[in-house]
Short mmCIF file of C-alpha atoms and ligand atoms in Angstrom, two decimals:
data_model
loop_
_atom_site.label_atom_id
_atom_site.label_comp_id
_atom_site.label_asym_id
_atom_site.label_seq_id
_atom_site.Cartn_x
_atom_site.Cartn_y
_atom_site.Cartn_z
CA MET U 1 -0.06 -0.46 0.12
CA PHE U 2 1.79 3.39 -1.09
CA SER U 3 0.31 6.34 2.05
CA ARG U 4 -2.75 8.44 0.96
CA PHE U 5 -2.12 11.99 1.27
CA THR U 6 -5.35 14.23 2.55
CA ARG U 7 -3.17 18.05 1.89
CA ALA U 8 -0.51 19.44 0.63
CA ILE U 9 1.31 22.62 0.50
CA VAL U 10 1.03 24.89 -2.26
CA ARG U 11 1.53 28.54 -3.41
CA PRO U 12 1.17 30.40 -7.32
CA PRO U 13 3.91 31.84 -8.91
CA ALA U 14 4.41 35.65 -7.68
CA ARG U 15 4.51 38.14 -11.42
CA ASN U 16 8.08 37.48 -11.78
CA PHE U 17 8.18 34.16 -11.49
CA ALA U 18 11.15 34.74 -14.32
CA ASP U 19 13.57 36.02 -12.15
CA GLY U 20 13.88 32.33 -10.45
CA LEU U 21 16.91 29.94 -10.76
CA THR U 22 17.20 28.42 -14.02
CA THR U 23 19.79 26.64 -16.47
CA ALA U 24 16.97 25.63 -18.85
CA ASP U 25 17.56 27.20 -22.20
CA LEU U 26 13.82 27.06 -23.13
CA GLY U 27 13.06 30.54 -23.32
CA THR U 28 10.92 32.80 -20.92
CA PRO U 29 8.07 31.78 -18.39
CA ASP U 30 4.51 33.91 -18.83
CA VAL U 31 3.41 34.16 -15.71
CA ASP U 32 -0.72 33.56 -16.00
CA ARG U 33 -0.08 30.70 -18.82
CA ALA U 34 1.65 29.26 -15.34
CA LEU U 35 -0.58 29.99 -13.16
CA THR U 36 -3.06 28.77 -15.34
CA GLN U 37 -1.21 25.80 -14.79
CA HIS U 38 -0.91 25.60 -11.66
CA ARG U 39 -4.49 26.19 -11.31
CA ALA U 40 -4.92 22.94 -13.52
CA TYR U 41 -2.26 21.20 -10.80
CA CYS U 42 -4.32 21.96 -7.89
CA ASP U 43 -7.57 21.49 -9.89
CA ALA U 44 -6.00 17.82 -9.63
CA LEU U 45 -4.98 17.86 -5.83
CA VAL U 46 -8.56 18.25 -5.07
CA ARG U 47 -9.89 15.97 -7.19
CA HIS U 48 -7.48 12.71 -5.94
CA GLY U 49 -8.73 13.87 -1.81
CA VAL U 50 -6.65 16.08 -1.13
CA GLN U 51 -7.33 19.21 0.27
CA LEU U 52 -5.87 22.50 -0.23
CA VAL U 53 -2.55 24.43 2.03
CA MET U 54 -2.81 27.80 -0.35
CA LEU U 55 -0.06 29.92 0.37
CA ASP U 56 0.28 33.53 -0.25
CA ALA U 57 2.57 34.55 -3.29
CA ASP U 58 5.85 36.10 -2.66
CA PRO U 59 7.87 38.51 -5.48
CA ARG U 60 10.89 38.36 -2.97
CA TYR U 61 11.05 34.43 -3.28
CA PRO U 62 10.53 33.79 -6.97
CA ASP U 63 11.14 30.81 -6.90
CA ALA U 64 9.04 29.18 -3.88
CA THR U 65 6.00 28.62 -5.89
CA PHE U 66 8.70 24.83 -5.91
CA VAL U 67 7.46 24.86 -2.65
CA GLU U 68 8.35 20.51 -2.46
CA ASP U 69 12.13 22.07 -1.43
CA THR U 70 11.52 23.13 1.66
CA ALA U 71 10.07 20.65 3.49
CA LEU U 72 10.35 16.54 4.05
CA ILE U 73 7.27 15.28 5.64
CA ARG U 74 6.39 12.21 7.06
CA PRO U 75 2.85 11.99 7.73
CA ASP U 76 2.35 9.96 10.75
CA ARG U 77 6.13 11.08 12.35
CA GLY U 78 6.13 14.64 12.08
CA ALA U 79 8.01 17.19 9.84
CA ILE U 80 11.60 18.61 8.96
CA ILE U 81 12.17 22.53 7.29
CA THR U 82 15.05 22.21 4.74
CA ARG U 83 18.12 23.90 5.11
CA PRO U 84 18.00 25.16 0.20
CA GLY U 85 21.30 24.91 -1.20
CA ALA U 86 20.62 28.09 -3.02
CA ALA U 87 21.01 31.40 -1.03
CA SER U 88 18.19 33.06 -2.71
CA ARG U 89 15.72 30.15 -1.74
CA ALA U 90 16.83 29.84 2.11
CA GLY U 91 13.83 32.78 3.00
CA GLU U 92 11.03 30.47 1.20
CA VAL U 93 10.96 28.31 4.27
CA ASP U 94 9.24 30.85 6.77
CA ALA U 95 5.97 30.99 5.02
CA VAL U 96 6.37 26.65 4.83
CA ALA U 97 7.42 26.07 7.90
CA ASP U 98 4.68 28.56 9.72
CA ALA U 99 2.02 26.58 7.29
CA LEU U 100 3.22 23.49 8.81
CA ARG U 101 3.23 24.70 12.61
CA VAL U 102 -0.48 24.22 12.44
CA HIS U 103 -0.15 20.45 11.97
CA PHE U 104 3.41 19.38 13.79
CA SER U 105 4.00 20.26 16.94
CA ASP U 106 7.85 20.13 17.22
CA LEU U 107 9.74 20.87 13.72
CA ALA U 108 12.90 19.31 13.04
CA ARG U 109 15.59 21.01 10.98
CA VAL U 110 18.57 21.08 8.71
CA THR U 111 21.39 23.11 10.08
CA GLU U 112 24.91 24.75 9.20
CA PRO U 113 26.36 23.66 7.37
CA GLY U 114 24.13 21.25 6.30
CA THR U 115 22.51 22.01 2.90
CA LEU U 116 18.60 20.11 1.55
CA ASP U 117 16.91 20.63 -1.01
CA ALA U 118 13.98 17.92 -0.54
CA GLY U 119 13.70 16.67 -4.32
CA ASP U 120 16.70 15.24 -4.25
CA VAL U 121 14.32 13.66 -1.59
CA CYS U 122 12.40 10.43 -3.12
CA GLU U 123 10.08 8.24 -0.40
CA ALA U 124 10.26 4.57 -1.87
CA GLY U 125 8.14 3.25 1.22
CA ASP U 126 10.29 3.60 4.66
CA HIS U 127 13.69 3.65 2.50
CA VAL U 128 14.59 7.20 1.14
CA PHE U 129 17.30 7.93 -1.33
CA ILE U 130 19.01 11.12 -1.03
CA GLY U 131 20.80 12.24 -3.88
CA ILE U 132 23.83 14.81 -3.34
CA SER U 133 23.90 17.43 -6.01
CA GLN U 134 24.20 20.98 -6.06
CA ARG U 135 21.70 21.65 -4.14
CA THR U 136 22.58 19.51 -1.46
CA ASN U 137 24.61 18.32 0.66
CA SER U 138 26.31 15.33 2.47
CA ASP U 139 26.19 16.50 6.06
CA GLY U 140 22.08 17.69 4.84
CA ALA U 141 22.05 14.24 3.50
CA ALA U 142 23.00 12.60 6.57
CA GLN U 143 21.45 14.72 9.70
CA LEU U 144 18.35 14.49 7.06
CA ALA U 145 19.13 9.86 7.64
CA ALA U 146 20.00 11.46 11.49
CA TRP U 147 15.73 12.23 11.64
CA LEU U 148 14.36 9.60 9.39
CA ALA U 149 16.47 6.81 11.45
CA PRO U 150 14.69 7.29 14.87
CA PHE U 151 11.24 6.07 11.80
CA GLY U 152 12.76 2.98 10.85
CA ILE U 153 12.92 4.59 7.95
CA THR U 154 16.32 3.50 6.19
CA SER U 155 18.56 5.77 3.66
CA SER U 156 20.90 5.67 1.15
CA THR U 157 22.24 8.59 -0.37
CA VAL U 158 23.01 8.71 -4.81
CA ASP U 159 25.22 11.55 -6.04
CA ILE U 160 23.72 13.38 -8.90
CA ARG U 161 26.31 16.16 -9.48
CA ASP U 162 27.90 13.90 -13.03
CA VAL U 163 24.35 13.82 -14.31
CA PRO U 164 23.83 15.68 -16.60
CA GLY U 165 20.71 17.05 -17.30
CA ILE U 166 18.78 16.62 -14.10
CA LEU U 167 19.41 19.49 -11.30
CA HIS U 168 17.92 18.11 -8.13
CA LEU U 169 18.01 13.57 -7.85
CA LYS U 170 13.90 14.00 -8.51
CA SER U 171 14.06 15.03 -12.03
CA GLY U 172 15.50 11.52 -12.78
CA ILE U 173 13.25 9.28 -10.39
CA ALA U 174 9.05 8.96 -9.69
CA ALA U 175 8.86 6.34 -6.62
CA LEU U 176 5.37 4.69 -7.54
CA GLU U 177 5.47 2.12 -4.74
CA PRO U 178 7.55 1.06 -2.53
CA GLN U 179 9.31 -1.33 -4.53
CA ARG U 180 8.62 0.37 -7.94
CA LEU U 181 9.85 3.02 -9.87
CA VAL U 182 10.78 5.23 -12.17
CA LEU U 183 14.31 5.94 -13.18
CA ILE U 184 16.46 8.18 -16.29
CA ASP U 185 18.28 5.89 -18.42
CA ALA U 186 21.79 7.15 -16.60
CA LEU U 187 19.89 6.26 -13.13
CA VAL U 188 19.31 3.05 -13.89
CA ASP U 189 22.54 1.02 -13.37
CA HIS U 190 22.84 2.52 -9.97
CA PRO U 191 23.56 0.09 -7.47
CA ALA U 192 21.13 2.24 -4.80
CA PHE U 193 18.27 0.85 -6.98
CA ALA U 194 19.15 -2.84 -7.65
CA GLY U 195 15.93 -5.17 -7.34
CA TYR U 196 14.13 -2.54 -8.03
CA ASP U 197 10.91 -2.66 -10.10
CA VAL U 198 12.23 -0.04 -12.82
CA VAL U 199 9.68 1.74 -15.85
CA ARG U 200 12.22 3.04 -18.20
CA VAL U 201 12.02 6.39 -18.83
CA PRO U 202 11.98 6.19 -23.18
CA PRO U 203 15.11 8.51 -23.97
CA GLY U 204 13.23 11.76 -25.20
CA GLU U 205 11.12 11.80 -22.15
CA GLU U 206 13.64 12.86 -19.40
CA TYR U 207 11.02 15.75 -18.21
CA GLY U 208 8.02 12.84 -17.86
CA ALA U 209 10.50 10.72 -14.79
CA ASN U 210 9.87 13.35 -12.68
CA CYS U 211 6.67 12.36 -12.33
CA VAL U 212 4.03 11.22 -8.81
CA ARG U 213 1.60 9.28 -6.92
CA VAL U 214 -0.71 11.00 -5.88
CA ASN U 215 -3.25 7.78 -3.44
CA ASP U 216 -5.11 6.64 -6.56
CA ALA U 217 -3.67 8.19 -9.80
CA VAL U 218 0.06 9.24 -10.77
CA PHE U 219 0.47 12.67 -11.70
CA VAL U 220 2.77 13.04 -14.64
CA SER U 221 3.77 16.05 -17.46
CA ALA U 222 2.07 16.55 -20.77
CA GLY U 223 3.71 15.17 -23.38
CA GLN U 224 5.44 11.93 -22.94
CA PRO U 225 3.61 9.22 -24.74
CA GLN U 226 5.40 6.35 -24.52
CA LEU U 227 5.68 6.52 -20.25
CA GLU U 228 2.37 7.33 -20.58
CA ALA U 229 1.91 4.45 -22.29
CA GLN U 230 4.13 2.05 -19.96
CA LEU U 231 2.19 3.87 -16.39
CA ARG U 232 -1.02 2.61 -18.34
CA ALA U 233 0.30 -0.56 -19.05
CA CYS U 234 0.77 -0.84 -15.10
CA GLY U 235 -2.30 -0.37 -14.31
CA TYR U 236 -2.56 3.53 -13.10
CA ALA U 237 -5.48 6.03 -14.18
CA LEU U 238 -3.25 9.22 -15.01
CA GLU U 239 -3.70 12.72 -14.89
CA VAL U 240 -1.37 14.54 -17.50
CA LEU U 241 -0.32 17.93 -16.79
CA GLU U 242 0.51 21.22 -18.93
CA MET U 243 4.06 21.72 -17.10
CA GLY U 244 5.44 24.30 -19.75
CA GLU U 245 6.34 27.31 -18.03
CA TYR U 246 7.60 25.75 -14.83
CA ARG U 247 9.78 23.09 -16.86
CA LYS U 248 11.70 26.29 -17.98
CA MET U 249 11.87 27.39 -14.97
CA ASP U 250 14.20 24.37 -14.25
CA GLY U 251 11.15 22.81 -11.97
CA GLY U 252 9.35 19.42 -12.18
CA LEU U 253 5.90 19.03 -11.56
CA SER U 254 5.87 16.83 -8.54
CA CYS U 255 8.37 19.85 -6.98
CA LEU U 256 4.84 22.05 -7.05
CA SER U 257 3.25 20.60 -3.51
CA LEU U 258 4.19 19.50 -0.60
CA ARG U 259 1.47 16.61 0.10
CA PHE U 260 0.79 15.46 3.37
C1 CIR F 1 15.42 26.16 -8.70
O1 CIR F 1 16.17 26.09 -9.29
O2 CIR F 1 15.26 25.74 -7.66
C2 CIR F 1 14.59 26.12 -9.58
N1 CIR F 1 14.22 27.65 -10.38
C3 CIR F 1 13.31 25.33 -9.52
C4 CIR F 1 13.31 24.30 -8.54
C5 CIR F 1 12.28 22.78 -9.07
N2 CIR F 1 12.61 22.16 -7.83
C6 CIR F 1 12.44 20.48 -8.03
O3 CIR F 1 12.47 20.55 -8.82
N3 CIR F 1 12.62 19.95 -6.63
#
């Protein structure tokens, strides 16, 4: 069984969304189109039984719509606030911590010198893969592992610093079940994933790897027809969502919500 989500924190992009960080060479995002895509994403969450906790857009943080990076939540255990690896994103955690305090009395925090973007954290049942990336360092990964261990949750690290084209670990992996992963070719032979049932992302559709299991459905970005067919063949109902404006800012589908 995959755990069910009943809530998700979401945060629409501010008008200056295009001022955020990006390495993608896909042009400037259109904020009105981004807002439309955000609404469709939120509607899909609601359709699958998720109640939204909507934070205000904040122009001080043009990347703040990517809420997933700011915390990791284990609904039955608590939450840990991350310490984002990009300086311009550090202040994003405050509003998320305030929202989480309503639900979790005791919030843990990643502290200096650790850095961690939760986009680098892929949860597969009671095991968690933590990417070491340009944003998440070994100290941040170790702090997260130490927070998870008393709950019986094991972890392993995956160094993605030499994997081209992915910002975060979850740009190239998703867990659909505790034992079933979606993986891009560049990650498929990593020893951490040995023994897992793997849905291999067809070349050219790597952006689709960042899909998310939301209760009975899998949310997947539009434009990945072969991956879609593979997921349907596994028996999943799909929500296919336009993510084009977020892709221009290196953002994947999972990072638009913090689910619990
Ligand atoms: C950044 O570079 O931090 C943002 N422009 C994109 C973050 C996307 N987050 C994610 O994939 N988890």
